[in-house]
Amino acid sequence: MRSTFALAAFALAACSASDEATDVQSAAETATKAQEATESFPSAGEYEPSPAQLAADQSFSSILIETPLVDVQDQLQELRENGCERYRECDWQDRNKVRYYFWGGPGELRLVAKHVDAQDFVGRSIPALGIGTARTREDVLDRVHAFIPGSQWRCEAHLGTCFEATGKLKPGWVRLSWNDDDTLASVELHGYHFT
């Protein structure tokens, strides 16, 4: 379903070109780009994380990316603080304060992202990505680089200060966010692009 939607959107964009020769070329290029884009959206049973991503996933919790909500719902508490989306795509939380986001159609919700708020781990270790008791930007980055050696990171900076760092995995990514005082705010794992 996602592939069809993406192809239709790219095809519509290609049809708006004014030159007829360009229309054909744009449509062909667009179809190729659409196919490449949708290849990163796994269907059920097609998700294949790299070893680094699998290790990152397991470091958050034993509930792994692509797990159906129905299989683990009894282990989680539904959080409705920000409301829920159409098919109950709410945040969920386990007893260790790891948050989960499930996405999909009715009856097909699968885990696509995990999240840890550092404020929920005051005075205790964060198992995700080997962070442990580290909380300063430098210490957290050292621990995460040791946990995911060779990973590529991009920093989002404001006024010369890195407030968010994103590390590429395959097919997903990890995002680290900091408070104004350079202490860890949150850690996220996204299994893949799901929207």
PDB file of N, CA and C in Angstrom, residues 28-99:
ATOM      1  N   ALA A  28       9.806   8.672 -16.040  1.00  0.00           N
ATOM      2  CA  ALA A  28      10.687   7.512 -15.893  1.00  0.00           C
ATOM      3  C   ALA A  28      11.623   7.698 -14.699  1.00  0.00           C
ATOM      4  N   GLU A  29      12.222   8.901 -14.605  1.00  0.00           N
ATOM      5  CA  GLU A  29      13.106   9.176 -13.476  1.00  0.00           C
ATOM      6  C   GLU A  29      12.335   9.120 -12.162  1.00  0.00           C
ATOM      7  N   THR A  30      11.137   9.672 -12.193  1.00  0.00           N
ATOM      8  CA  THR A  30      10.309   9.696 -10.997  1.00  0.00           C
ATOM      9  C   THR A  30       9.931   8.294 -10.560  1.00  0.00           C
ATOM     10  N   ALA A  31       9.571   7.443 -11.498  1.00  0.00           N
ATOM     11  CA  ALA A  31       9.212   6.064 -11.162  1.00  0.00           C
ATOM     12  C   ALA A  31      10.401   5.341 -10.538  1.00  0.00           C
ATOM     13  N   THR A  32      11.607   5.586 -11.093  1.00  0.00           N
ATOM     14  CA  THR A  32      12.815   4.972 -10.544  1.00  0.00           C
ATOM     15  C   THR A  32      13.060   5.459  -9.121  1.00  0.00           C
ATOM     16  N   LYS A  33      12.946   6.794  -8.915  1.00  0.00           N
ATOM     17  CA  LYS A  33      13.152   7.345  -7.575  1.00  0.00           C
ATOM     18  C   LYS A  33      12.112   6.817  -6.601  1.00  0.00           C
ATOM     19  N   ALA A  34      10.878   6.695  -7.061  1.00  0.00           N
ATOM     20  CA  ALA A  34       9.808   6.187  -6.200  1.00  0.00           C
ATOM     21  C   ALA A  34      10.091   4.751  -5.793  1.00  0.00           C
ATOM     22  N   GLN A  35      10.550   3.949  -6.747  1.00  0.00           N
ATOM     23  CA  GLN A  35      10.856   2.552  -6.437  1.00  0.00           C
ATOM     24  C   GLN A  35      11.992   2.468  -5.430  1.00  0.00           C
ATOM     25  N   GLU A  36      13.046   3.301  -5.631  1.00  0.00           N
ATOM     26  CA  GLU A  36      14.166   3.306  -4.699  1.00  0.00           C
ATOM     27  C   GLU A  36      13.712   3.739  -3.314  1.00  0.00           C
ATOM     28  N   ALA A  37      12.846   4.755  -3.263  1.00  0.00           N
ATOM     29  CA  ALA A  37      12.365   5.254  -1.973  1.00  0.00           C
ATOM     30  C   ALA A  37      11.557   4.206  -1.241  1.00  0.00           C
ATOM     31  N   THR A  38      10.715   3.493  -1.949  1.00  0.00           N
ATOM     32  CA  THR A  38       9.849   2.523  -1.282  1.00  0.00           C
ATOM     33  C   THR A  38      10.607   1.268  -0.878  1.00  0.00           C
ATOM     34  N   GLU A  39      11.783   1.054  -1.436  1.00  0.00           N
ATOM     35  CA  GLU A  39      12.564  -0.108  -1.032  1.00  0.00           C
ATOM     36  C   GLU A  39      13.001  -0.002   0.427  1.00  0.00           C
ATOM     37  N   SER A  40      13.048   1.245   0.974  1.00  0.00           N
ATOM     38  CA  SER A  40      13.431   1.387   2.375  1.00  0.00           C
ATOM     39  C   SER A  40      12.253   1.172   3.311  1.00  0.00           C
ATOM     40  N   PHE A  41      11.052   0.968   2.786  1.00  0.00           N
ATOM     41  CA  PHE A  41       9.870   0.705   3.597  1.00  0.00           C
ATOM     42  C   PHE A  41       9.618  -0.791   3.606  1.00  0.00           C
ATOM     43  N   PRO A  42      10.067  -1.496   4.628  1.00  0.00           N
ATOM     44  CA  PRO A  42       9.859  -2.940   4.617  1.00  0.00           C
ATOM     45  C   PRO A  42       8.404  -3.310   4.841  1.00  0.00           C
ATOM     46  N   SER A  43       7.993  -4.341   4.191  1.00  0.00           N
ATOM     47  CA  SER A  43       6.690  -4.934   4.470  1.00  0.00           C
ATOM     48  C   SER A  43       6.899  -5.978   5.550  1.00  0.00           C
ATOM     49  N   ALA A  44       5.811  -6.468   6.097  1.00  0.00           N
ATOM     50  CA  ALA A  44       5.915  -7.487   7.141  1.00  0.00           C
ATOM     51  C   ALA A  44       6.770  -8.645   6.649  1.00  0.00           C
ATOM     52  N   GLY A  45       7.750  -9.031   7.431  1.00  0.00           N
ATOM     53  CA  GLY A  45       8.620 -10.141   7.073  1.00  0.00           C
ATOM     54  C   GLY A  45       9.815  -9.747   6.226  1.00  0.00           C
ATOM     55  N   GLU A  46       9.904  -8.468   5.794  1.00  0.00           N
ATOM     56  CA  GLU A  46      11.007  -8.033   4.939  1.00  0.00           C
ATOM     57  C   GLU A  46      12.050  -7.198   5.672  1.00  0.00           C
ATOM     58  N   TYR A  47      11.804  -6.837   6.889  1.00  0.00           N
ATOM     59  CA  TYR A  47      12.718  -5.999   7.658  1.00  0.00           C
ATOM     60  C   TYR A  47      13.986  -6.779   7.976  1.00  0.00           C
ATOM     61  N   GLU A  48      15.126  -6.267   7.527  1.00  0.00           N
ATOM     62  CA  GLU A  48      16.405  -6.923   7.767  1.00  0.00           C
ATOM     63  C   GLU A  48      17.400  -5.903   8.298  1.00  0.00           C
ATOM     64  N   PRO A  49      17.491  -5.764   9.610  1.00  0.00           N
ATOM     65  CA  PRO A  49      18.418  -4.782  10.165  1.00  0.00           C
ATOM     66  C   PRO A  49      19.861  -5.245  10.043  1.00  0.00           C
ATOM     67  N   SER A  50      20.753  -4.266   9.927  1.00  0.00           N
ATOM     68  CA  SER A  50      22.179  -4.572   9.956  1.00  0.00           C
ATOM     69  C   SER A  50      22.525  -5.081  11.357  1.00  0.00           C
ATOM     70  N   PRO A  51      23.679  -5.737  11.512  1.00  0.00           N
ATOM     71  CA  PRO A  51      24.079  -6.183  12.852  1.00  0.00           C
ATOM     72  C   PRO A  51      24.153  -5.022  13.856  1.00  0.00           C
ATOM     73  N   ALA A  52      24.629  -3.861  13.400  1.00  0.00           N
ATOM     74  CA  ALA A  52      24.708  -2.701  14.301  1.00  0.00           C
ATOM     75  C   ALA A  52      23.319  -2.243  14.722  1.00  0.00           C
ATOM     76  N   GLN A  53      22.371  -2.233  13.784  1.00  0.00           N
ATOM     77  CA  GLN A  53      21.019  -1.812  14.136  1.00  0.00           C
ATOM     78  C   GLN A  53      20.352  -2.826  15.059  1.00  0.00           C
ATOM     79  N   LEU A  54      20.562  -4.092  14.813  1.00  0.00           N
ATOM     80  CA  LEU A  54      19.984  -5.115  15.683  1.00  0.00           C
ATOM     81  C   LEU A  54      20.536  -4.982  17.106  1.00  0.00           C
ATOM     82  N   ALA A  55      21.845  -4.731  17.223  1.00  0.00           N
ATOM     83  CA  ALA A  55      22.449  -4.544  18.550  1.00  0.00           C
ATOM     84  C   ALA A  55      21.865  -3.306  19.230  1.00  0.00           C
ATOM     85  N   ALA A  56      21.696  -2.228  18.473  1.00  0.00           N
ATOM     86  CA  ALA A  56      21.091  -1.014  19.030  1.00  0.00           C
ATOM     87  C   ALA A  56      19.671  -1.305  19.500  1.00  0.00           C
ATOM     88  N   ASP A  57      18.912  -1.999  18.681  1.00  0.00           N
ATOM     89  CA  ASP A  57      17.532  -2.356  19.003  1.00  0.00           C
ATOM     90  C   ASP A  57      17.481  -3.167  20.303  1.00  0.00           C
ATOM     91  N   GLN A  58      18.311  -4.177  20.399  1.00  0.00           N
ATOM     92  CA  GLN A  58      18.337  -5.042  21.584  1.00  0.00           C
ATOM     93  C   GLN A  58      18.803  -4.297  22.831  1.00  0.00           C
ATOM     94  N   SER A  59      19.605  -3.239  22.651  1.00  0.00           N
ATOM     95  CA  SER A  59      20.092  -2.495  23.814  1.00  0.00           C
ATOM     96  C   SER A  59      18.982  -1.686  24.484  1.00  0.00           C
ATOM     97  N   PHE A  60      17.961  -1.303  23.736  1.00  0.00           N
ATOM     98  CA  PHE A  60      16.819  -0.593  24.318  1.00  0.00           C
ATOM     99  C   PHE A  60      15.946  -1.553  25.117  1.00  0.00           C
ATOM    100  N   SER A  61      15.621  -2.693  24.501  1.00  0.00           N
ATOM    101  CA  SER A  61      14.743  -3.672  25.155  1.00  0.00           C
ATOM    102  C   SER A  61      14.666  -4.935  24.309  1.00  0.00           C
ATOM    103  N   SER A  62      14.004  -5.941  24.850  1.00  0.00           N
ATOM    104  CA  SER A  62      13.835  -7.200  24.118  1.00  0.00           C
ATOM    105  C   SER A  62      12.661  -7.161  23.140  1.00  0.00           C
ATOM    106  N   ILE A  63      11.865  -6.100  23.164  1.00  0.00           N
ATOM    107  CA  ILE A  63      10.779  -5.938  22.186  1.00  0.00           C
ATOM    108  C   ILE A  63      11.400  -5.284  20.956  1.00  0.00           C
ATOM    109  N   LEU A  64      11.537  -6.041  19.886  1.00  0.00           N
ATOM    110  CA  LEU A  64      12.302  -5.589  18.725  1.00  0.00           C
ATOM    111  C   LEU A  64      11.440  -4.888  17.677  1.00  0.00           C
ATOM    112  N   ILE A  65      12.101  -4.035  16.899  1.00  0.00           N
ATOM    113  CA  ILE A  65      11.448  -3.347  15.783  1.00  0.00           C
ATOM    114  C   ILE A  65      10.734  -4.387  14.923  1.00  0.00           C
ATOM    115  N   GLU A  66       9.557  -4.050  14.451  1.00  0.00           N
ATOM    116  CA  GLU A  66       8.663  -4.867  13.627  1.00  0.00           C
ATOM    117  C   GLU A  66       7.817  -5.836  14.443  1.00  0.00           C
ATOM    118  N   THR A  67       7.939  -5.823  15.766  1.00  0.00           N
ATOM    119  CA  THR A  67       7.094  -6.679  16.595  1.00  0.00           C
ATOM    120  C   THR A  67       5.659  -6.169  16.525  1.00  0.00           C
ATOM    121  N   PRO A  68       4.696  -7.036  16.258  1.00  0.00           N
ATOM    122  CA  PRO A  68       3.293  -6.597  16.254  1.00  0.00           C
ATOM    123  C   PRO A  68       2.843  -6.210  17.670  1.00  0.00           C
ATOM    124  N   LEU A  69       2.073  -5.135  17.755  1.00  0.00           N
ATOM    125  CA  LEU A  69       1.558  -4.686  19.045  1.00  0.00           C
ATOM    126  C   LEU A  69       0.781  -5.788  19.750  1.00  0.00           C
ATOM    127  N   VAL A  70      -0.010  -6.544  19.006  1.00  0.00           N
ATOM    128  CA  VAL A  70      -0.838  -7.584  19.638  1.00  0.00           C
ATOM    129  C   VAL A  70       0.011  -8.615  20.386  1.00  0.00           C
ATOM    130  N   ASP A  71       1.273  -8.792  19.975  1.00  0.00           N
ATOM    131  CA  ASP A  71       2.143  -9.778  20.625  1.00  0.00           C
ATOM    132  C   ASP A  71       2.701  -9.301  21.964  1.00  0.00           C
ATOM    133  N   VAL A  72       2.740  -7.969  22.178  1.00  0.00           N
ATOM    134  CA  VAL A  72       3.389  -7.440  23.389  1.00  0.00           C
ATOM    135  C   VAL A  72       2.509  -6.472  24.180  1.00  0.00           C
ATOM    136  N   GLN A  73       1.304  -6.274  23.742  1.00  0.00           N
ATOM    137  CA  GLN A  73       0.422  -5.286  24.358  1.00  0.00           C
ATOM    138  C   GLN A  73       0.256  -5.509  25.865  1.00  0.00           C
ATOM    139  N   ASP A  74       0.233  -6.747  26.297  1.00  0.00           N
ATOM    140  CA  ASP A  74       0.050  -7.035  27.721  1.00  0.00           C
ATOM    141  C   ASP A  74       1.278  -6.671  28.563  1.00  0.00           C
ATOM    142  N   GLN A  75       2.419  -6.385  27.916  1.00  0.00           N
ATOM    143  CA  GLN A  75       3.639  -5.989  28.620  1.00  0.00           C
ATOM    144  C   GLN A  75       3.795  -4.476  28.699  1.00  0.00           C
ATOM    145  N   LEU A  76       2.880  -3.744  28.061  1.00  0.00           N
ATOM    146  CA  LEU A  76       3.026  -2.299  27.912  1.00  0.00           C
ATOM    147  C   LEU A  76       1.840  -1.538  28.479  1.00  0.00           C
ATOM    148  N   GLN A  77       2.111  -0.274  28.794  1.00  0.00           N
ATOM    149  CA  GLN A  77       1.054   0.636  29.223  1.00  0.00           C
ATOM    150  C   GLN A  77       0.860   1.667  28.112  1.00  0.00           C
ATOM    151  N   GLU A  78      -0.379   1.881  27.711  1.00  0.00           N
ATOM    152  CA  GLU A  78      -0.683   2.859  26.671  1.00  0.00           C
ATOM    153  C   GLU A  78      -0.617   4.264  27.262  1.00  0.00           C
ATOM    154  N   LEU A  79       0.098   5.162  26.581  1.00  0.00           N
ATOM    155  CA  LEU A  79       0.223   6.553  27.021  1.00  0.00           C
ATOM    156  C   LEU A  79      -0.600   7.430  26.088  1.00  0.00           C
ATOM    157  N   ARG A  80      -1.616   8.045  26.603  1.00  0.00           N
ATOM    158  CA  ARG A  80      -2.498   8.867  25.779  1.00  0.00           C
ATOM    159  C   ARG A  80      -2.289  10.355  26.038  1.00  0.00           C
ATOM    160  N   GLU A  81      -1.162  10.733  26.590  1.00  0.00           N
ATOM    161  CA  GLU A  81      -0.938  12.128  26.959  1.00  0.00           C
ATOM    162  C   GLU A  81      -0.977  13.081  25.772  1.00  0.00           C
ATOM    163  N   ASN A  82      -0.554  12.653  24.609  1.00  0.00           N
ATOM    164  CA  ASN A  82      -0.586  13.498  23.415  1.00  0.00           C
ATOM    165  C   ASN A  82      -1.694  13.077  22.461  1.00  0.00           C
ATOM    166  N   GLY A  83      -2.618  12.282  22.918  1.00  0.00           N
ATOM    167  CA  GLY A  83      -3.674  11.780  22.048  1.00  0.00           C
ATOM    168  C   GLY A  83      -3.167  10.630  21.206  1.00  0.00           C
ATOM    169  N   CYS A  84      -4.074   9.984  20.535  1.00  0.00           N
ATOM    170  CA  CYS A  84      -3.717   8.858  19.682  1.00  0.00           C
ATOM    171  C   CYS A  84      -4.123   9.170  18.257  1.00  0.00           C
ATOM    172  N   GLU A  85      -3.526   8.483  17.335  1.00  0.00           N
ATOM    173  CA  GLU A  85      -3.860   8.664  15.941  1.00  0.00           C
ATOM    174  C   GLU A  85      -4.977   7.713  15.547  1.00  0.00           C
ATOM    175  N   ARG A  86      -5.277   7.666  14.291  1.00  0.00           N
ATOM    176  CA  ARG A  86      -6.450   6.963  13.775  1.00  0.00           C
ATOM    177  C   ARG A  86      -6.578   5.509  14.222  1.00  0.00           C
ATOM    178  N   TYR A  87      -5.517   4.758  14.149  1.00  0.00           N
ATOM    179  CA  TYR A  87      -5.586   3.326  14.471  1.00  0.00           C
ATOM    180  C   TYR A  87      -4.884   3.006  15.792  1.00  0.00           C
ATOM    181  N   ARG A  88      -5.019   3.890  16.776  1.00  0.00           N
ATOM    182  CA  ARG A  88      -4.407   3.722  18.098  1.00  0.00           C
ATOM    183  C   ARG A  88      -2.882   3.723  18.026  1.00  0.00           C
ATOM    184  N   GLU A  89      -2.336   4.517  17.113  1.00  0.00           N
ATOM    185  CA  GLU A  89      -0.886   4.642  17.029  1.00  0.00           C
ATOM    186  C   GLU A  89      -0.424   5.574  18.141  1.00  0.00           C
ATOM    187  N   CYS A  90      -0.531   5.106  19.362  1.00  0.00           N
ATOM    188  CA  CYS A  90      -0.170   5.865  20.552  1.00  0.00           C
ATOM    189  C   CYS A  90       1.251   5.500  20.965  1.00  0.00           C
ATOM    190  N   ASP A  91       1.762   6.274  21.910  1.00  0.00           N
ATOM    191  CA  ASP A  91       2.986   5.854  22.570  1.00  0.00           C
ATOM    192  C   ASP A  91       2.614   4.809  23.610  1.00  0.00           C
ATOM    193  N   TRP A  92       3.502   3.868  23.795  1.00  0.00           N
ATOM    194  CA  TRP A  92       3.352   2.828  24.809  1.00  0.00           C
ATOM    195  C   TRP A  92       4.634   2.835  25.628  1.00  0.00           C
ATOM    196  N   GLN A  93       4.574   2.337  26.851  1.00  0.00           N
ATOM    197  CA  GLN A  93       5.749   2.329  27.708  1.00  0.00           C
ATOM    198  C   GLN A  93       5.815   1.013  28.477  1.00  0.00           C
ATOM    199  N   ASP A  94       7.057   0.497  28.623  1.00  0.00           N
ATOM    200  CA  ASP A  94       7.214  -0.714  29.426  1.00  0.00           C
ATOM    201  C   ASP A  94       7.548  -0.338  30.870  1.00  0.00           C
ATOM    202  N   ARG A  95       7.699  -1.322  31.722  1.00  0.00           N
ATOM    203  CA  ARG A  95       7.941  -1.047  33.144  1.00  0.00           C
ATOM    204  C   ARG A  95       9.314  -0.418  33.395  1.00  0.00           C
ATOM    205  N   ASN A  96      10.222  -0.510  32.415  1.00  0.00           N
ATOM    206  CA  ASN A  96      11.548   0.094  32.543  1.00  0.00           C
ATOM    207  C   ASN A  96      11.606   1.513  31.995  1.00  0.00           C
ATOM    208  N   LYS A  97      10.470   2.052  31.575  1.00  0.00           N
ATOM    209  CA  LYS A  97      10.327   3.423  31.061  1.00  0.00           C
ATOM    210  C   LYS A  97      10.846   3.590  29.636  1.00  0.00           C
ATOM    211  N   VAL A  98      10.954   2.510  28.876  1.00  0.00           N
ATOM    212  CA  VAL A  98      11.258   2.611  27.447  1.00  0.00           C
ATOM    213  C   VAL A  98       9.925   2.834  26.738  1.00  0.00           C
ATOM    214  N   ARG A  99       9.892   3.830  25.848  1.00  0.00           N
ATOM    215  CA  ARG A  99       8.665   4.143  25.114  1.00  0.00           C
ATOM    216  C   ARG A  99       8.727   3.518  23.724  1.00  0.00           C
TER     217      ARG A  99
END
